[in-house]
Amino acid sequence: MTLVQETPFRFRIERQGPMRVPGVVFAARELVPQVAGDKALEQVANVATLPGIVRASYAMPDVHWGYGFPIGGVAATDVEAGGVISPGGVGFDISCGVRLLAAGMDRDPPASGMRRLMDILGDTVPRGLGPGGLWELSGRAQLEKILVAGAGYAVEHGHGVPRDLERCEDRGALAGADPSQVGQRAADRGLKQVGSLGSANHFLEVQAVDRVYDAETATAFGLHQGQVCVMIHCGSRGLGHQVCTDHVRVMDQSLRAYGIHLPDRQLACVPVVSPPGRAYLGAMAAAANYARANRQLLTQAARRAFAAAGVGLDLVYDVSHNIAKIESHDVDGVSRQLCVHRKGATRALPPGHPDLPADLTRAGQPVMVPGTMGTASYVMVGTVGNDAFWSSAHGAGRVWSRHQALRRVRGEQLGGELEAHGIAVRPVSWRALAEEAPDAYKDVDAVATATEGAGLARRVVRLVPLGVVKG
DNA sequence: ATGTGC
């Protein structure tokens, strides 16, 4: 696979064979060997063969290998021109995303206070595999209310304040959810997991603003130098996973009926306007709303922990980085309805976009780029001139597999090193900590630099970790 | 990502 450099941070995979559009990879030159080194580039080219794809198959600067689509992949298909929807372009963890909360306190709290805060968070934030959430639902009927109304249903029940919803993508609920397309097995798994982090790279971190790049936008976001924040990264748990599993199976069996030929079976897809396409999108929206309610419940757990110290938490923004959405975009001068798949990619609306909350219209959309528990995370902002359907990077991106990380890192030792650097860790297990070692990831500073250089989003603030609750 | 496997 050859990459042709177009600009300092933009590379092209020329259209060839069954590719319908070129591939476009946003990366710094030093990130390219890591990108080319795994199978992600092949996946970018494979995605370019999907029926109805427009403009290009995109890869964000944190791209790495995933199921069918690369993680860090963006692809839009034209709904009225046979465009397809592919669950592999969303990912197993439907509407996995990040939420940032701004605390009414500045950094350097007394060490004892920080320890106490982390102890409360460690004791009260459900995490790890399997059931166990903050909100046990009464049954499927109540679950379906969450599947339709998302974070709004949680807030209605006292789990949050109305302002929270103004700072959620889609106001906390994606339209078009169809609970009847969520199977009983998925629903059963979902009943006991609302308000739980899950495992792997999911976390709740206490962070501090360590550097401000754009003071005006930071102020608009409610952030300033030294401020304490809480970042929550989680998704739709077993419910989303089961929805993906169930609908991939149906699509895999439907490929022939729709005359779709693919270079990789994991790209299983059907036309958006087909019955199985509509069924998946309805189930996907339901799972997305479950993920938003999940982050809303975890927000309340963080608020209770901070309230013990008399500190409040305001929502800065909540955004998904695993989702497909029907959006209007200009394609060759014509407004088209597109199905935009963002898998490990964050929507990044520019200033002035009508879908922004009123008080962020001038600033643009906050774009969270979580790094690792030992390095940093960024808050960026959407910019005009982003041709990847207003999409941006979503994190550092792995370079070591979990298996490699386990071979190279001792969790207990890593925990000691982090504590020695002033980062309090509350992991579910030493093994889980080792898998998520900072060395297993790309350099998030380089990813943020490349993201800005590529014109996808601009840096607003850099956050450093003070305490980590890990699934 | 995931009660980590048909």
Short mmCIF file of C-alpha atoms (C1' of nucleotides) in Angstrom, two decimals:
data_model
loop_
_atom_site.label_atom_id
_atom_site.label_comp_id
_atom_site.label_asym_id
_atom_site.label_seq_id
_atom_site.Cartn_x
_atom_site.Cartn_y
_atom_site.Cartn_z
CA MET A 1 0.00 0.00 0.00
CA THR A 2 1.61 3.26 -1.06
CA LEU A 3 0.89 6.65 0.45
CA VAL A 4 1.34 9.75 -1.65
CA GLN A 5 2.01 12.84 0.42
CA GLU A 6 -0.29 15.74 -0.55
CA THR A 7 0.43 18.20 2.26
CA PRO A 8 2.54 17.92 5.44
CA PHE A 9 -0.29 16.12 7.25
CA ARG A 10 -2.33 14.59 4.44
CA PHE A 11 -1.57 11.43 2.43
CA ARG A 12 -3.47 9.76 -0.37
CA ILE A 13 -4.08 6.15 -1.38
CA GLU A 14 -4.80 6.28 -5.12
CA ARG A 15 -7.99 4.67 -6.36
CA GLN A 16 -7.28 1.23 -7.79
CA GLY A 17 -9.10 -2.04 -8.47
CA PRO A 18 -12.55 -2.10 -6.86
CA MET A 19 -12.01 1.15 -4.93
CA ARG A 20 -14.76 3.65 -5.79
CA VAL A 21 -13.00 6.62 -4.19
CA PRO A 22 -9.42 7.29 -3.03
CA GLY A 23 -8.22 6.86 0.53
CA VAL A 24 -7.12 9.90 2.51
CA VAL A 25 -4.91 9.48 5.58
CA PHE A 26 -4.30 12.40 7.91
CA ALA A 27 -1.03 11.88 9.75
CA ALA A 28 2.32 13.38 10.53
CA ARG A 29 5.25 11.76 8.75
CA GLU A 30 6.52 10.28 12.02
CA LEU A 31 3.15 8.59 12.54
CA VAL A 32 3.11 7.07 9.06
CA PRO A 33 5.38 4.07 9.79
CA GLN A 34 3.11 3.13 12.68
CA VAL A 35 0.09 3.49 10.42
CA ALA A 36 1.60 1.60 7.49
CA GLY A 37 2.99 -1.01 9.87
CA ASP A 38 -0.36 -2.54 10.69
CA LYS A 39 -3.23 -3.58 8.51
CA ALA A 40 -5.12 -0.30 8.93
CA LEU A 41 -4.19 1.09 5.50
CA GLU A 42 -5.49 -2.00 3.75
CA GLN A 43 -8.73 -1.47 5.64
CA VAL A 44 -8.90 2.17 4.48
CA ALA A 45 -8.67 0.89 0.89
CA ASN A 46 -11.26 -1.84 1.54
CA VAL A 47 -13.74 0.71 2.89
CA ALA A 48 -13.30 2.70 -0.36
CA THR A 49 -15.07 -0.15 -2.20
CA LEU A 50 -18.37 0.23 -0.32
CA PRO A 51 -21.45 0.92 -2.49
CA GLY A 52 -22.43 4.59 -2.49
CA ILE A 53 -19.28 5.90 -0.76
CA VAL A 54 -18.57 9.54 -1.60
CA ARG A 55 -15.48 11.77 -1.61
CA ALA A 56 -12.96 9.44 0.09
CA SER A 57 -12.35 6.77 2.68
CA TYR A 58 -10.73 8.74 5.48
CA ALA A 59 -8.30 7.81 8.25
CA MET A 60 -7.73 10.07 11.24
CA PRO A 61 -4.20 10.55 12.71
CA ASP A 62 -4.88 7.91 15.41
CA VAL A 63 -5.93 5.21 12.92
CA HIS A 64 -5.27 1.57 13.73
CA TRP A 65 -6.56 -1.85 12.79
CA GLY A 66 -10.16 -2.75 13.72
CA TYR A 67 -13.07 -5.05 12.84
CA GLY A 68 -13.64 -4.47 9.09
CA PHE A 69 -13.20 -0.70 9.21
CA PRO A 70 -10.08 0.72 10.83
CA ILE A 71 -10.52 2.46 14.18
CA GLY A 72 -10.08 6.10 13.25
CA GLY A 73 -12.00 5.56 9.99
CA VAL A 74 -14.63 7.86 8.47
CA ALA A 75 -16.80 6.96 5.48
CA ALA A 76 -19.96 8.58 4.13
CA THR A 77 -22.39 6.92 1.73
CA ASP A 78 -25.09 8.62 -0.35
CA VAL A 79 -28.43 7.39 1.03
CA GLU A 80 -30.40 8.00 -2.19
CA ALA A 81 -27.73 6.51 -4.44
CA GLY A 82 -27.60 2.99 -3.00
CA GLY A 83 -25.37 4.01 -0.10
CA VAL A 84 -24.85 1.32 2.51
CA ILE A 85 -24.76 1.13 6.29
CA SER A 86 -22.14 -1.17 7.81
CA PRO A 87 -22.05 -2.12 11.52
CA GLY A 88 -18.29 -2.57 11.12
CA GLY A 89 -18.14 1.18 10.41
CA VAL A 90 -19.64 1.88 13.82
CA GLY A 91 -17.90 -0.72 15.92
CA PHE A 92 -19.03 -3.19 18.54
CA ASP A 93 -19.21 -0.53 21.24
CA ILE A 94 -22.01 1.54 19.75
CA SER A 95 -21.84 5.23 20.75
CA CYS A 96 -18.75 4.74 22.82
CA GLY A 97 -17.75 8.29 23.57
CA VAL A 98 -16.29 10.87 25.87
CA ARG A 99 -17.81 13.37 28.26
CA LEU A 100 -15.88 16.19 29.90
CA LEU A 101 -16.95 17.85 33.15
CA ALA A 102 -15.43 21.08 34.49
CA ALA A 103 -15.02 21.22 38.27
CA GLY A 104 -15.47 24.37 40.32
CA MET A 105 -11.95 23.98 41.71
CA ASP A 106 -8.32 24.42 40.63
CA ARG A 107 -5.48 21.90 40.78
CA ASP A 108 -3.14 21.11 43.61
CA PRO A 109 -5.81 20.11 46.07
CA PRO A 110 -4.27 18.79 49.30
CA ALA A 111 -2.96 15.26 48.74
CA SER A 112 -5.24 13.91 51.47
CA GLY A 113 -8.27 15.50 49.77
CA MET A 114 -7.31 14.00 46.43
CA ARG A 115 -6.82 10.58 48.01
CA ARG A 116 -10.23 10.77 49.64
CA LEU A 117 -11.87 11.84 46.36
CA MET A 118 -10.22 8.96 44.49
CA ASP A 119 -11.26 6.52 47.22
CA ILE A 120 -14.90 7.59 46.89
CA LEU A 121 -14.73 7.33 43.09
CA GLY A 122 -12.96 3.99 43.32
CA ASP A 123 -15.63 2.66 45.69
CA THR A 124 -18.68 4.00 43.84
CA VAL A 125 -17.98 3.80 40.09
CA PRO A 126 -19.07 0.36 38.83
CA ARG A 127 -16.57 -1.11 36.38
CA GLY A 128 -15.14 -4.28 34.92
CA LEU A 129 -16.85 -7.04 32.96
CA GLY A 130 -20.36 -8.30 33.52
CA PRO A 131 -23.43 -6.88 35.24
CA GLY A 132 -23.54 -4.19 37.92
CA GLY A 133 -24.62 -0.60 37.27
CA LEU A 134 -25.75 2.43 39.25
CA TRP A 135 -29.36 2.19 38.07
CA GLU A 136 -31.10 -1.18 38.16
CA LEU A 137 -34.06 -0.98 35.79
CA SER A 138 -37.47 -2.47 36.55
CA GLY A 139 -37.76 -4.31 33.23
CA ARG A 140 -37.80 -4.07 29.47
CA ALA A 141 -40.49 -1.37 29.46
CA GLN A 142 -38.28 0.99 31.42
CA LEU A 143 -35.21 0.05 29.39
CA GLU A 144 -37.09 1.01 26.22
CA LYS A 145 -37.63 4.51 27.63
CA ILE A 146 -33.85 4.85 27.89
CA LEU A 147 -33.41 3.44 24.39
CA VAL A 148 -35.69 6.18 23.03
CA ALA A 149 -34.90 9.17 25.26
CA GLY A 150 -31.26 8.50 26.24
CA ALA A 151 -29.70 10.95 28.68
CA GLY A 152 -33.01 12.86 28.75
CA TYR A 153 -34.75 9.97 30.47
CA ALA A 154 -31.99 9.81 33.08
CA VAL A 155 -32.29 13.56 33.73
CA GLU A 156 -36.11 13.26 33.94
CA HIS A 157 -35.55 10.78 36.76
CA GLY A 158 -33.31 13.13 38.69
CA HIS A 159 -29.99 11.82 37.36
CA GLY A 160 -28.64 15.18 36.28
CA VAL A 161 -29.85 18.67 35.44
CA PRO A 162 -31.59 19.94 32.27
CA ARG A 163 -28.50 21.99 31.29
CA ASP A 164 -26.59 18.71 30.88
CA LEU A 165 -28.73 17.86 27.86
CA GLU A 166 -27.87 21.13 26.11
CA ARG A 167 -24.23 20.03 26.16
CA CYS A 168 -24.87 16.56 24.73
CA GLU A 169 -24.59 15.73 21.04
CA ASP A 170 -28.22 15.36 19.78
CA ARG A 171 -29.33 16.74 23.18
CA GLY A 172 -28.67 13.31 24.64
CA ALA A 173 -30.90 11.25 22.36
CA LEU A 174 -30.34 10.27 18.73
CA ALA A 175 -33.62 10.30 16.75
CA GLY A 176 -34.94 7.18 15.06
CA ALA A 177 -34.34 4.68 17.85
CA ASP A 178 -36.38 1.52 17.36
CA PRO A 179 -36.41 -0.61 20.52
CA SER A 180 -38.26 -3.39 18.67
CA GLN A 181 -35.01 -4.03 16.78
CA VAL A 182 -33.09 -4.60 20.01
CA GLY A 183 -33.21 -8.33 20.68
CA GLN A 184 -34.16 -9.82 24.03
CA ARG A 185 -30.62 -10.97 24.71
CA ALA A 186 -29.28 -7.45 24.18
CA ALA A 187 -32.02 -6.03 26.41
CA ASP A 188 -31.33 -8.56 29.16
CA ARG A 189 -27.65 -7.59 29.15
CA GLY A 190 -28.58 -3.91 29.22
CA LEU A 191 -30.94 -4.13 32.20
CA LYS A 192 -28.16 -4.40 34.75
CA GLN A 193 -25.44 -2.18 33.25
CA VAL A 194 -26.79 1.40 33.14
CA GLY A 195 -24.19 3.47 34.97
CA SER A 196 -21.09 1.32 34.56
CA LEU A 197 -17.73 1.98 32.90
CA GLY A 198 -16.99 -1.45 31.47
CA SER A 199 -13.38 -2.45 30.91
CA ALA A 200 -10.42 -2.19 28.51
CA ASN A 201 -9.73 1.45 27.56
CA HIS A 202 -12.76 2.84 29.40
CA PHE A 203 -12.04 5.12 32.32
CA LEU A 204 -13.07 7.95 34.57
CA GLU A 205 -10.19 10.38 35.08
CA VAL A 206 -9.69 13.41 37.27
CA GLN A 207 -7.54 15.80 35.26
CA ALA A 208 -6.19 19.34 35.38
CA VAL A 209 -5.77 21.93 32.62
CA ASP A 210 -2.02 22.02 32.12
CA ARG A 211 -1.80 24.32 29.10
CA VAL A 212 -4.15 26.71 27.30
CA TYR A 213 -3.65 27.18 23.54
CA ASP A 214 -6.72 29.33 22.82
CA ALA A 215 -7.91 31.32 25.83
CA GLU A 216 -11.05 32.70 24.17
CA THR A 217 -12.35 29.27 23.15
CA ALA A 218 -11.30 27.77 26.49
CA THR A 219 -13.37 30.43 28.24
CA ALA A 220 -16.34 29.65 25.99
CA PHE A 221 -15.97 25.99 27.03
CA GLY A 222 -15.77 27.01 30.71
CA LEU A 223 -12.09 25.98 31.06
CA HIS A 224 -9.02 27.79 32.40
CA GLN A 225 -5.40 27.09 33.36
CA GLY A 226 -5.13 24.88 36.45
CA GLN A 227 -8.79 23.89 36.47
CA VAL A 228 -9.76 20.41 37.60
CA CYS A 229 -11.89 18.34 35.17
CA VAL A 230 -13.43 14.90 35.01
CA MET A 231 -13.29 12.92 31.78
CA ILE A 232 -15.54 9.88 31.33
CA HIS A 233 -14.93 7.41 28.50
CA CYS A 234 -17.43 4.56 28.11
CA GLY A 235 -20.07 3.13 25.82
CA SER A 236 -23.12 0.90 25.52
CA ARG A 237 -21.67 -2.15 27.31
CA GLY A 238 -23.13 -5.58 26.57
CA LEU A 239 -26.29 -4.13 25.00
CA GLY A 240 -24.44 -2.39 22.17
CA HIS A 241 -22.16 -5.37 21.68
CA GLN A 242 -25.12 -7.73 21.34
CA VAL A 243 -26.93 -5.36 18.94
CA CYS A 244 -23.85 -5.32 16.72
CA THR A 245 -23.44 -9.10 16.87
CA ASP A 246 -27.12 -9.73 16.03
CA HIS A 247 -27.32 -7.31 13.10
CA VAL A 248 -23.94 -8.24 11.59
CA ARG A 249 -25.24 -11.79 11.33
CA VAL A 250 -28.37 -10.66 9.46
CA MET A 251 -26.37 -8.44 7.10
CA ASP A 252 -23.81 -11.12 6.41
CA GLN A 253 -26.67 -13.35 5.25
CA SER A 254 -28.22 -10.54 3.16
CA LEU A 255 -25.14 -9.57 1.13
CA ARG A 256 -25.93 -11.83 -1.79
CA ALA A 257 -29.58 -10.71 -1.96
CA TYR A 258 -28.42 -7.12 -2.44
CA GLY A 259 -25.67 -8.04 -4.92
CA ILE A 260 -22.93 -6.63 -2.68
CA HIS A 261 -19.37 -7.89 -3.17
CA LEU A 262 -16.80 -7.04 -0.53
CA PRO A 263 -13.04 -7.55 -0.13
CA ASP A 264 -13.60 -8.41 3.55
CA ARG A 265 -16.63 -10.11 5.06
CA GLN A 266 -16.25 -7.94 8.17
CA LEU A 267 -17.45 -5.00 6.06
CA ALA A 268 -20.91 -6.64 5.91
CA CYS A 269 -23.40 -3.95 4.89
CA VAL A 270 -26.76 -3.36 3.22
CA PRO A 271 -28.38 -0.29 1.62
CA VAL A 272 -29.49 2.29 4.19
CA VAL A 273 -32.99 2.23 2.69
CA SER A 274 -33.34 -1.58 2.86
CA PRO A 275 -35.33 -3.33 5.65
CA PRO A 276 -32.20 -4.74 7.35
CA GLY A 277 -30.48 -1.36 6.96
CA ARG A 278 -33.36 0.46 8.65
CA ALA A 279 -33.52 -2.24 11.32
CA TYR A 280 -29.85 -1.83 12.19
CA LEU A 281 -30.03 1.98 12.23
CA GLY A 282 -33.03 1.80 14.59
CA ALA A 283 -31.25 -0.61 16.90
CA MET A 284 -28.00 1.36 16.66
CA ALA A 285 -29.76 4.59 17.67
CA ALA A 286 -31.34 2.74 20.62
CA ALA A 287 -27.91 1.47 21.73
CA ALA A 288 -26.48 4.97 21.24
CA ASN A 289 -29.10 6.37 23.57
CA TYR A 290 -28.27 3.70 26.13
CA ALA A 291 -24.61 4.82 26.01
CA ARG A 292 -25.61 8.45 26.54
CA ALA A 293 -27.75 7.52 29.56
CA ASN A 294 -24.81 5.46 30.83
CA ARG A 295 -22.47 8.48 30.72
CA GLN A 296 -25.19 10.57 32.37
CA LEU A 297 -25.40 8.14 35.33
CA LEU A 298 -21.62 8.07 35.72
CA THR A 299 -21.65 11.87 35.73
CA GLN A 300 -23.89 11.72 38.80
CA ALA A 301 -21.48 9.35 40.56
CA ALA A 302 -18.67 11.85 39.92
CA ARG A 303 -20.88 14.69 41.16
CA ARG A 304 -21.64 12.85 44.41
CA ALA A 305 -17.92 12.25 45.01
CA PHE A 306 -17.03 15.91 44.37
CA ALA A 307 -20.02 17.14 46.41
CA ALA A 308 -18.38 15.60 49.48
CA ALA A 309 -15.74 18.32 49.05
CA GLY A 310 -18.37 20.96 48.21
CA VAL A 311 -17.35 21.11 44.54
CA GLY A 312 -19.75 21.17 41.57
CA LEU A 313 -19.26 19.71 38.08
CA ASP A 314 -20.58 21.34 34.87
CA LEU A 315 -20.86 19.40 31.63
CA VAL A 316 -18.58 20.83 28.92
CA TYR A 317 -19.65 18.39 26.20
CA ASP A 318 -20.59 14.76 25.49
CA VAL A 319 -19.78 13.29 22.09
CA SER A 320 -19.80 9.79 20.56
CA HIS A 321 -16.88 8.47 18.57
CA ASN A 322 -18.48 5.19 17.39
CA ILE A 323 -21.62 5.97 15.42
CA ALA A 324 -23.26 6.33 12.01
CA LYS A 325 -25.51 9.34 11.44
CA ILE A 326 -27.66 10.57 8.59
CA GLU A 327 -26.39 14.10 7.89
CA SER A 328 -26.70 16.69 5.11
CA HIS A 329 -23.42 17.54 3.42
CA ASP A 330 -22.42 19.40 0.33
CA VAL A 331 -20.99 16.98 -2.26
CA ASP A 332 -19.69 18.56 -5.45
CA GLY A 333 -21.87 21.62 -4.85
CA VAL A 334 -25.06 19.62 -4.18
CA SER A 335 -26.60 19.01 -0.76
CA ARG A 336 -26.92 15.24 -0.20
CA GLN A 337 -28.22 13.03 2.59
CA LEU A 338 -25.24 10.97 3.70
CA CYS A 339 -24.82 8.10 6.12
CA VAL A 340 -21.63 9.20 7.89
CA HIS A 341 -19.82 6.36 9.66
CA ARG A 342 -17.43 7.54 12.36
CA LYS A 343 -15.58 4.68 14.00
CA GLY A 344 -13.03 5.88 16.50
CA ALA A 345 -13.58 9.35 15.10
CA THR A 346 -15.22 12.34 16.73
CA ARG A 347 -17.67 14.69 15.08
CA ALA A 348 -16.09 18.16 15.01
CA LEU A 349 -18.60 20.86 14.04
CA PRO A 350 -17.11 24.22 13.01
CA PRO A 351 -18.19 27.58 14.45
CA GLY A 352 -21.59 28.67 13.17
CA HIS A 353 -22.96 25.17 12.58
CA PRO A 354 -26.72 25.04 13.33
CA ASP A 355 -26.43 21.82 15.38
CA LEU A 356 -24.24 23.48 18.03
CA PRO A 357 -25.68 24.53 21.40
CA ALA A 358 -26.54 28.25 21.29
CA ASP A 359 -23.75 29.23 23.67
CA LEU A 360 -21.13 27.38 21.60
CA THR A 361 -22.20 28.67 18.17
CA ARG A 362 -19.38 31.20 18.03
CA ALA A 363 -16.73 28.86 19.43
CA GLY A 364 -17.44 25.57 17.66
CA GLN A 365 -17.82 22.03 19.01
CA PRO A 366 -15.55 20.73 21.78
CA VAL A 367 -13.59 17.72 20.48
CA MET A 368 -12.21 15.50 23.22
CA VAL A 369 -9.02 13.56 22.47
CA PRO A 370 -8.26 11.29 25.44
CA GLY A 371 -4.64 10.17 25.61
CA THR A 372 -3.31 7.75 28.20
CA MET A 373 -3.40 7.63 31.98
CA GLY A 374 0.27 8.58 32.15
CA THR A 375 0.51 11.33 29.54
CA ALA A 376 -2.17 13.83 28.56
CA SER A 377 -5.50 14.42 26.86
CA TYR A 378 -6.66 17.31 24.69
CA VAL A 379 -9.75 19.37 24.19
CA MET A 380 -9.80 20.63 20.62
CA VAL A 381 -12.43 22.56 18.64
CA GLY A 382 -13.99 21.96 15.23
CA THR A 383 -12.78 24.18 12.39
CA VAL A 384 -14.03 25.27 8.99
CA GLY A 385 -12.35 23.60 6.02
CA ASN A 386 -12.57 20.05 7.42
CA ASP A 387 -13.43 17.95 4.35
CA ALA A 388 -13.77 14.68 6.30
CA PHE A 389 -17.44 15.46 6.96
CA TRP A 390 -16.46 17.37 10.09
CA SER A 391 -14.65 14.52 11.77
CA SER A 392 -11.52 14.39 13.87
CA ALA A 393 -9.25 12.11 15.90
CA HIS A 394 -10.64 10.43 19.02
CA GLY A 395 -7.56 9.45 21.04
CA ALA A 396 -3.97 8.30 20.96
CA GLY A 397 -4.52 5.00 19.15
CA ARG A 398 -2.87 1.72 20.13
CA VAL A 399 0.55 0.63 18.90
CA TRP A 400 0.94 -2.51 21.04
CA SER A 401 -1.75 -5.17 21.14
CA ARG A 402 -3.14 -6.01 24.57
CA HIS A 403 -1.15 -9.23 24.43
CA GLN A 404 2.10 -7.38 23.69
CA ALA A 405 1.39 -4.92 26.50
CA LEU A 406 0.87 -7.77 28.98
CA ARG A 407 4.22 -9.30 27.98
CA ARG A 408 6.11 -6.01 28.38
CA VAL A 409 4.48 -4.32 31.35
CA ARG A 410 3.95 -5.33 34.98
CA GLY A 411 0.73 -3.71 36.17
CA GLU A 412 1.77 -3.42 39.79
CA GLN A 413 5.03 -1.70 38.83
CA LEU A 414 3.23 0.64 36.44
CA GLY A 415 0.79 1.53 39.21
CA GLY A 416 3.71 2.41 41.50
CA GLU A 417 5.31 4.58 38.81
CA LEU A 418 2.10 6.47 38.17
CA GLU A 419 1.56 7.07 41.89
CA ALA A 420 5.18 8.32 42.15
CA HIS A 421 4.33 10.83 39.41
CA GLY A 422 1.38 12.07 41.43
CA ILE A 423 -1.29 10.15 39.49
CA ALA A 424 -3.62 8.20 41.80
CA VAL A 425 -4.72 4.90 40.24
CA ARG A 426 -7.78 2.85 41.16
CA PRO A 427 -7.64 -0.07 38.67
CA VAL A 428 -10.05 -3.01 38.67
CA SER A 429 -6.99 -5.28 38.35
CA TRP A 430 -3.22 -4.98 37.75
CA ARG A 431 -3.67 -6.88 34.52
CA ALA A 432 -6.20 -4.33 33.22
CA LEU A 433 -3.75 -1.56 34.10
CA ALA A 434 -0.86 -3.25 32.25
CA GLU A 435 -2.95 -3.64 29.08
CA GLU A 436 -3.55 0.09 29.09
CA ALA A 437 0.06 1.12 29.77
CA PRO A 438 0.94 4.54 28.30
CA ASP A 439 3.69 2.91 26.20
CA ALA A 440 1.04 0.82 24.42
CA TYR A 441 -0.26 3.98 22.76
CA LYS A 442 0.92 6.52 20.22
CA ASP A 443 2.12 9.88 21.42
CA VAL A 444 -1.10 11.86 21.97
CA ASP A 445 0.80 15.15 21.59
CA ALA A 446 1.85 14.06 18.09
CA VAL A 447 -1.73 13.02 17.29
CA ALA A 448 -3.05 16.42 18.42
CA THR A 449 -0.37 18.23 16.42
CA ALA A 450 -1.17 16.21 13.30
CA THR A 451 -4.91 16.74 13.82
CA GLU A 452 -4.36 20.48 13.95
CA GLY A 453 -1.87 20.47 11.06
CA ALA A 454 -4.34 18.52 8.93
CA GLY A 455 -7.02 21.15 9.57
CA LEU A 456 -9.39 18.71 11.29
CA ALA A 457 -9.59 20.57 14.64
CA ARG A 458 -7.58 23.07 16.67
CA ARG A 459 -6.02 22.61 20.13
CA VAL A 460 -7.79 24.48 22.95
CA VAL A 461 -6.40 23.00 26.16
CA ARG A 462 -4.14 20.13 27.25
CA LEU A 463 -5.21 18.10 30.27
CA VAL A 464 -2.96 15.99 32.52
CA PRO A 465 -4.21 13.15 34.72
CA LEU A 466 -4.41 13.48 38.52
CA GLY A 467 -6.38 10.31 39.22
CA VAL A 468 -7.61 7.35 37.19
CA VAL A 469 -10.51 4.96 37.79
CA LYS A 470 -10.00 2.08 35.33
CA GLY A 471 -12.35 -0.64 34.21
"C1'" DA B 1 -15.40 -3.33 22.68
"C1'" DT B 2 -17.39 -8.07 24.95
"C1'" DG B 3 -20.81 -12.91 30.49
"C1'" DT B 4 -13.13 -12.20 25.65
"C1'" DG B 5 -15.26 -19.19 22.34
"C1'" DC B 6 -20.23 -22.30 17.39
#
